[in-house]
């Protein structure tokens, strides 16, 4: 499944880094979690407003450019320093520099408004030759008063080279660079436990790649942003083309109605309305199939409506039929008002019916209310209207909340109703999307007979969909930034 991804990092972090004073940050994560990708993306975001510097202590230029080919475009903007190359260039030089003592150096610089101090460099490293650090100091100093942004990959690699603890390095650069030249310094660290340097820096970011449900799940945690409070400190994300894309929560934006992009029905299939999902399952769902979507209890009805709206609009606008058995709180009027932004009123009445077990008053000629009726009578009306509607249309899709039917008919009887209605619909080449909740007795049975099985879950304020039959990755459900509401897209977690 491929789609256009807009690369992004959390706005809280961008705002924090955009402030005028110098800041330091550690990005921690296990190998392969995406921490280097994230750090480089921070550099990319600030190339026009900072003097960007990358010190790589782990890999050479060929490996770096093969992993992050987009860096080639920024060669003239980002100063990339490779520790091994600096060492080789310096090893044969005679080092006979005569420097001021640390105390005299501090006194000479104390009245400067902005400068690159070497006081703690000489105090901590003493007589040790460290061309990598001196090169960074020199690059920053030559670009003053413009602010610099330095990424060090990795803190452990530099510690091994200098043979001093990581916390000494962080303290040294904090005093010499962050607090004097107002530079921003970002460290990449392999540590996954709390360490002394965490308390020195201004920000701590934890990046994780964890297995869940036999799939990869990635999250980024703003563990610490000095002087900032974050409403949402945890951000799920994905990696794509050497970049990070942070997912955002779905937002209700019903006052903006953009042009809807139709996803065509292919012969022998019905469309979900979501291009990425149709492509993943071979062009859509087979005609006459049963699709079970198990919706986690943490998923709001409002979030579920984004998927429902996509299916409904795409189906009705192409002259196909939607047979809707809604959940409590799903208003017929709201559905109608949304649909009329894309289809005529005649097409809406002709291509949509609402069989409602939760309300008493009908609001339209295609709205059948069954609340308060005897169970047998209610089901006969449901079956009759479903059959007549399916015969009128050359293709219909039923969107049925089986938690509502289980509550109305009881868990034992609702399974019989499912088999009865499913048999009827398959004779008519009609299709069923059965929505269930975890813990329903019907879940095991419906999973066994379903042609397709998906789950929708909420994790860290983001809604995800993933397939059981067929097996799929986690896909974040997002508003399509280019097309706008109500168009949605699925972005894979890779």
XYZ file of C-alpha atoms in Angstrom:
494
model
C 0.000 0.000 0.000
C 1.615 3.239 -1.106
C 0.527 6.776 -0.498
C 1.918 10.260 -0.281
C 3.229 10.978 3.202
C 3.799 14.460 4.563
C 6.812 14.269 6.853
C 6.316 15.954 10.196
C 7.545 16.284 13.762
C 5.487 17.392 16.808
C 4.550 21.071 16.840
C 5.409 21.316 20.547
C 8.985 20.347 19.718
C 9.239 22.704 16.735
C 8.005 25.549 18.915
C 10.523 24.656 21.627
C 13.454 24.577 19.191
C 12.371 27.818 17.496
C 12.848 29.898 20.634
C 15.879 32.182 20.637
C 17.991 30.803 23.458
C 20.271 27.781 23.147
C 18.878 24.326 23.919
C 20.186 20.805 24.299
C 18.363 17.561 23.631
C 18.988 13.842 23.904
C 17.152 11.445 21.583
C 17.196 7.930 23.015
C 16.147 4.676 21.413
C 17.119 1.131 20.593
C 18.871 0.320 17.288
C 16.444 0.645 14.376
C 13.902 2.665 16.333
C 14.282 5.754 14.091
C 16.229 8.118 16.360
C 18.871 9.061 13.737
C 16.134 9.624 11.156
C 14.324 11.902 13.585
C 17.468 13.880 14.487
C 18.341 14.439 10.832
C 14.803 15.588 10.148
C 15.205 18.209 12.871
C 18.304 19.422 11.001
C 16.331 19.502 7.758
C 13.566 21.569 9.342
C 16.011 24.254 10.497
C 18.446 24.471 7.572
C 17.172 27.921 6.581
C 17.250 29.486 10.053
C 20.240 27.741 11.665
C 23.796 26.855 10.765
C 23.302 23.057 10.663
C 26.167 20.737 11.662
C 26.198 16.936 11.818
C 28.999 15.028 13.541
C 28.887 11.325 12.696
C 31.048 9.097 14.887
C 29.574 5.800 13.717
C 29.348 5.643 9.931
C 31.072 7.111 6.878
C 29.666 9.230 4.085
C 28.701 6.369 1.734
C 26.682 4.579 4.409
C 25.047 7.813 5.565
C 23.976 8.848 2.070
C 22.700 5.353 1.239
C 20.492 5.360 4.337
C 19.392 8.979 3.892
C 19.657 9.831 0.178
C 17.767 13.088 0.682
C 20.845 14.441 2.538
C 22.548 14.849 -0.854
C 20.159 17.712 -1.568
C 21.365 19.494 1.574
C 25.134 19.035 1.140
C 25.641 22.766 0.646
C 23.454 23.663 3.622
C 24.423 21.074 6.235
C 28.030 20.832 7.379
C 28.587 17.077 7.748
C 31.625 16.063 9.811
C 32.833 12.473 9.939
C 34.859 11.682 13.044
C 37.206 9.230 11.280
C 38.036 11.719 8.509
C 38.761 14.511 10.981
C 41.033 12.217 12.976
C 43.013 11.159 9.875
C 43.455 14.756 8.741
C 44.725 15.808 12.152
C 46.859 12.833 13.120
C 49.946 13.969 11.191
C 49.678 17.604 12.152
C 52.117 18.915 14.713
C 50.041 20.253 17.531
C 52.125 23.118 19.004
C 49.284 25.490 19.773
C 49.782 27.770 22.685
C 46.437 28.481 24.254
C 45.568 30.847 27.022
C 44.937 29.239 30.340
C 41.331 28.391 31.018
C 41.081 31.110 33.640
C 42.517 33.837 31.339
C 40.316 32.629 28.472
C 37.228 32.929 30.598
C 38.175 36.441 31.709
C 38.795 37.567 28.147
C 35.408 36.294 26.999
C 33.294 37.202 29.986
C 32.207 40.563 28.582
C 31.230 39.195 25.162
C 27.486 39.011 24.511
C 27.732 35.922 22.328
C 30.793 33.773 21.851
C 32.110 30.213 21.716
C 33.746 29.485 25.046
C 36.453 26.841 25.403
C 36.688 27.136 29.160
C 35.090 23.764 29.945
C 36.675 22.148 26.895
C 40.157 22.789 28.320
C 39.054 22.080 31.860
C 37.537 18.656 31.080
C 39.720 17.448 28.209
C 42.887 19.098 29.558
C 45.812 18.156 27.243
C 43.822 15.647 25.189
C 43.653 16.365 21.483
C 40.046 16.347 20.251
C 39.862 17.556 16.632
C 36.144 16.620 16.356
C 35.127 18.958 19.169
C 37.440 21.750 18.031
C 35.990 21.487 14.525
C 32.473 21.948 15.898
C 33.595 24.937 17.981
C 35.278 26.443 14.925
C 32.221 25.946 12.674
C 29.941 27.550 15.226
C 32.294 30.479 15.852
C 32.766 31.231 12.155
C 28.988 31.513 11.683
C 28.230 33.801 14.603
C 25.965 35.655 15.200
C 23.808 33.142 13.314
C 22.658 30.343 15.575
C 23.966 26.836 14.989
C 22.195 23.495 15.354
C 24.516 20.560 16.022
C 23.553 16.884 15.847
C 25.991 14.398 17.389
C 25.549 10.781 16.316
C 26.210 9.235 18.691
C 26.911 10.341 22.249
C 28.329 6.902 23.096
C 30.567 6.987 20.016
C 32.013 10.362 21.031
C 32.447 9.142 24.605
C 34.465 6.155 23.405
C 36.633 8.390 21.231
C 37.314 10.925 23.965
C 37.452 8.283 26.720
C 35.344 10.359 29.094
C 31.793 9.732 30.388
C 28.833 10.884 28.310
C 27.695 13.201 31.094
C 31.053 15.076 30.971
C 30.619 15.704 27.242
C 27.068 16.964 27.670
C 28.055 19.240 30.565
C 31.045 20.601 28.603
C 28.998 21.457 25.498
C 26.124 22.768 27.595
C 28.406 25.344 29.207
C 30.629 26.161 26.223
C 28.111 26.138 23.393
C 24.492 26.116 24.542
C 24.816 28.747 27.257
C 27.337 31.035 25.557
C 26.904 30.905 21.770
C 23.196 30.054 22.157
C 23.701 26.987 19.953
C 21.288 24.074 19.917
C 22.896 20.655 20.461
C 21.093 17.358 19.785
C 22.618 14.072 20.942
C 21.652 10.611 19.707
C 21.972 7.942 22.384
C 21.611 4.150 22.400
C 20.819 4.052 26.108
C 17.349 2.933 27.138
C 17.674 3.744 30.852
C 17.857 6.967 32.819
C 21.412 8.348 32.907
C 23.138 11.403 34.487
C 23.223 13.406 31.257
C 19.405 13.290 31.070
C 19.290 15.827 33.916
C 21.677 18.245 32.199
C 19.890 18.658 28.864
C 16.813 20.777 28.260
C 14.859 18.106 26.396
C 14.670 14.322 26.417
C 13.001 12.387 23.601
C 12.367 8.643 23.812
C 11.827 6.794 20.518
C 10.537 3.219 20.550
C 9.819 0.504 18.036
C 7.838 -2.200 19.791
C 6.123 -5.386 18.580
C 2.351 -5.424 19.043
C -0.095 -7.951 17.621
C 2.796 -9.361 15.516
C 3.175 -5.925 13.940
C 5.553 -2.998 14.406
C 4.338 -0.024 16.411
C 6.441 3.141 16.680
C 6.001 5.926 19.197
C 7.865 9.085 20.149
C 7.620 10.459 23.697
C 8.446 14.038 24.676
C 9.765 12.977 28.075
C 11.041 16.418 28.998
C 10.825 19.886 27.473
C 12.220 22.353 29.971
C 9.799 25.213 30.571
C 7.074 23.609 28.439
C 4.009 21.546 29.235
C 2.681 19.231 26.533
C -0.949 18.183 26.256
C -0.002 15.137 24.155
C 3.506 13.910 25.050
C 3.238 10.633 23.064
C 3.149 10.555 19.250
C 2.809 7.430 17.092
C 4.841 7.695 13.886
C 6.081 5.867 10.826
C 9.294 5.856 8.784
C 9.266 6.505 5.052
C 12.069 7.380 2.625
C 14.508 8.249 5.396
C 11.992 10.507 7.158
C 9.660 10.493 10.126
C 5.942 11.155 9.831
C 4.166 11.798 13.127
C 0.477 10.925 13.125
C -2.091 13.345 14.485
C -5.513 12.691 15.918
C -8.563 12.944 13.676
C -10.226 16.309 13.995
C -13.883 17.089 13.449
C -14.017 19.685 10.696
C -17.546 19.395 9.308
C -17.779 23.065 8.350
C -15.346 22.576 5.464
C -16.581 20.455 2.565
C -13.942 19.855 -0.056
C -14.327 18.010 -3.318
C -14.663 14.284 -2.750
C -12.332 12.014 -4.723
C -14.263 9.008 -6.031
C -12.721 5.539 -5.707
C -14.278 3.560 -8.606
C -15.946 0.167 -8.134
C -14.156 -2.601 -10.015
C -15.999 -5.477 -11.642
C -16.727 -8.223 -9.116
C -15.833 -6.015 -6.123
C -17.311 -3.284 -3.970
C -15.153 -0.402 -2.815
C -14.410 0.603 0.774
C -14.113 4.164 -0.476
C -10.483 4.208 0.709
C -8.048 3.790 -2.178
C -5.205 2.416 -0.027
C -7.445 -0.262 1.505
C -8.912 -1.310 -1.851
C -5.407 -1.672 -3.284
C -4.278 -3.755 -0.327
C -7.096 -6.305 -0.713
C -6.860 -6.642 -4.488
C -9.227 -3.978 -5.759
C -11.953 -4.011 -3.109
C -14.140 -6.525 -1.279
C -15.629 -9.404 -3.263
C -19.301 -9.012 -4.181
C -21.565 -10.808 -1.698
C -18.942 -10.886 1.052
C -19.192 -10.381 4.800
C -16.709 -7.895 6.256
C -16.365 -7.878 10.047
C -14.884 -4.749 11.638
C -14.262 -5.104 15.365
C -14.200 -1.617 16.892
C -12.319 -1.121 20.151
C -14.329 0.479 22.942
C -11.878 3.401 23.111
C -12.713 4.381 19.521
C -15.295 7.153 19.570
C -18.328 7.091 17.316
C -17.074 10.383 15.863
C -13.803 8.750 14.799
C -15.622 5.788 13.263
C -17.729 8.186 11.209
C -14.706 9.231 9.162
C -14.532 5.711 7.713
C -18.296 5.411 7.435
C -18.613 8.752 5.617
C -15.954 7.732 3.106
C -17.821 4.521 2.290
C -21.272 6.147 2.181
C -20.322 9.096 -0.043
C -18.285 6.946 -2.416
C -21.114 4.420 -2.770
C -24.055 6.793 -3.129
C -22.262 9.165 -5.507
C -21.731 6.213 -7.902
C -25.402 5.180 -7.794
C -24.938 2.171 -5.490
C -27.021 1.497 -2.388
C -26.252 1.948 1.332
C -28.378 0.069 3.881
C -27.545 1.619 7.271
C -28.341 0.134 10.691
C -26.845 2.834 12.940
C -25.447 2.918 16.465
C -27.114 5.008 19.190
C -26.128 8.639 18.737
C -25.866 8.355 14.969
C -28.336 10.895 13.641
C -30.198 10.324 10.363
C -30.292 14.113 9.908
C -26.499 14.401 10.279
C -25.953 11.660 7.692
C -28.372 13.294 5.289
C -26.852 16.773 5.703
C -23.374 15.440 5.018
C -24.441 13.413 1.966
C -26.256 16.379 0.411
C -22.927 18.186 0.090
C -21.980 15.614 -2.577
C -25.187 14.091 -4.006
C -28.620 15.384 -4.946
C -31.557 14.903 -2.595
C -33.178 12.516 -5.110
C -30.025 10.388 -5.252
C -29.834 10.328 -1.459
C -33.408 9.039 -1.075
C -32.972 6.569 -3.925
C -29.606 5.153 -2.807
C -29.796 5.217 0.992
C -32.050 3.607 3.608
C -31.719 3.831 7.376
C -33.149 0.932 9.427
C -33.030 2.325 12.945
C -33.537 0.208 16.080
C -32.714 3.117 18.407
C -35.240 5.898 17.578
C -39.032 6.156 17.454
C -39.671 9.065 15.085
C -38.926 8.758 11.323
C -37.342 11.800 9.642
C -37.658 10.789 6.016
C -39.231 8.318 3.622
C -36.042 6.257 3.687
C -35.794 6.246 7.507
C -37.433 3.177 9.101
C -37.730 3.325 12.897
C -38.123 0.034 14.766
C -37.597 1.043 18.407
C -40.435 -0.107 20.670
C -41.733 -2.727 18.239
C -42.117 -6.455 18.939
C -38.862 -8.248 18.035
C -40.461 -10.454 15.378
C -42.270 -7.546 13.773
C -39.130 -5.373 13.815
C -37.057 -8.074 12.137
C -39.681 -8.746 9.454
C -39.717 -5.041 8.561
C -35.912 -5.014 8.479
C -35.797 -8.080 6.243
C -38.542 -6.818 3.912
C -36.993 -3.371 3.410
C -33.530 -4.898 2.972
C -34.764 -7.319 0.328
C -36.765 -4.720 -1.606
C -33.889 -2.219 -1.495
C -31.376 -4.836 -2.702
C -33.643 -5.819 -5.595
C -34.030 -2.186 -6.676
C -30.301 -1.582 -6.718
C -27.705 -3.475 -8.726
C -25.377 -3.399 -5.707
C -25.969 -2.620 -2.026
C -23.743 -2.444 1.017
C -25.174 -2.904 4.518
C -23.396 -1.080 7.359
C -24.738 -2.808 10.468
C -23.879 -2.213 14.125
C -24.296 -5.704 15.563
C -23.840 -4.459 19.116
C -27.184 -2.673 18.604
C -28.846 -5.819 17.230
C -27.402 -7.962 20.033
C -28.835 -5.548 22.586
C -32.233 -5.569 20.841
C -32.569 -9.292 20.063
C -30.211 -10.908 22.572
C -26.923 -12.703 21.889
C -28.410 -16.083 20.993
C -31.002 -14.852 18.525
C -28.811 -12.280 16.811
C -26.553 -15.029 15.432
C -29.529 -16.698 13.773
C -30.555 -13.342 12.335
C -27.056 -12.832 10.978
C -27.093 -16.190 9.149
C -30.613 -15.598 7.830
C -29.865 -12.083 6.564
C -26.477 -13.090 5.202
C -28.031 -15.904 3.183
C -30.591 -13.479 1.725
C -27.972 -10.869 0.854
C -25.695 -13.333 -0.855
C -28.559 -14.492 -3.042
C -29.033 -10.864 -4.041
C -25.279 -10.151 -4.439
C -25.587 -7.695 -1.545
C -22.734 -7.060 0.865
C -22.492 -6.722 4.640
C -20.105 -4.736 6.813
C -20.776 -6.002 10.342
C -19.449 -3.818 13.138
C -18.888 -5.491 16.501
C -17.312 -4.608 19.858
C -14.804 -6.632 21.917
C -16.542 -8.969 24.369
C -19.625 -9.602 22.239
C -20.620 -13.270 22.155
C -21.091 -12.996 18.418
C -17.427 -12.121 17.781
C -15.951 -15.634 17.569
C -18.723 -16.918 15.320
C -18.699 -13.926 13.030
C -14.883 -14.088 12.714
C -15.144 -17.692 11.557
C -17.650 -16.977 8.790
C -16.403 -13.527 7.720
C -14.626 -13.215 4.383
C -12.627 -10.285 5.763
C -11.809 -9.318 9.339
C -10.404 -5.945 10.468
C -9.891 -4.202 13.785
C -10.041 -0.498 14.568
C -8.225 0.626 17.706
C -7.248 3.850 19.435
C -3.631 4.215 20.570
C -2.018 7.406 21.844
C -4.839 9.608 20.466
C -4.538 8.123 16.973
C -6.991 5.729 15.296
C -5.503 2.660 13.604
C -6.974 -0.003 11.335
C -5.358 -3.384 10.717
C -6.346 -6.612 9.020
C -6.705 -10.094 10.530
C -8.074 -11.606 7.299
C -5.996 -10.683 5.331
C -3.048 -9.869 7.612
C -1.909 -6.242 7.334
C 0.337 -3.774 9.118
C -1.046 -1.070 11.374
C -2.518 1.761 9.297
C -3.134 5.178 10.811
C -6.396 6.768 9.697
C -5.738 10.377 8.734
C -7.461 13.236 6.979
C -5.822 13.575 3.564
C -3.890 16.870 3.848
C -3.983 17.527 0.101
C -7.660 16.728 -0.513
C -9.064 17.828 2.863
C -12.163 16.702 4.762
C -13.994 14.358 4.286
C -11.273 12.542 2.298
C -9.235 10.194 4.463
C -6.185 8.038 3.838
C -4.443 5.103 5.487
C -0.750 5.463 6.306
C 1.215 2.282 7.145
C 3.459 1.987 10.201
C 6.733 0.745 8.724
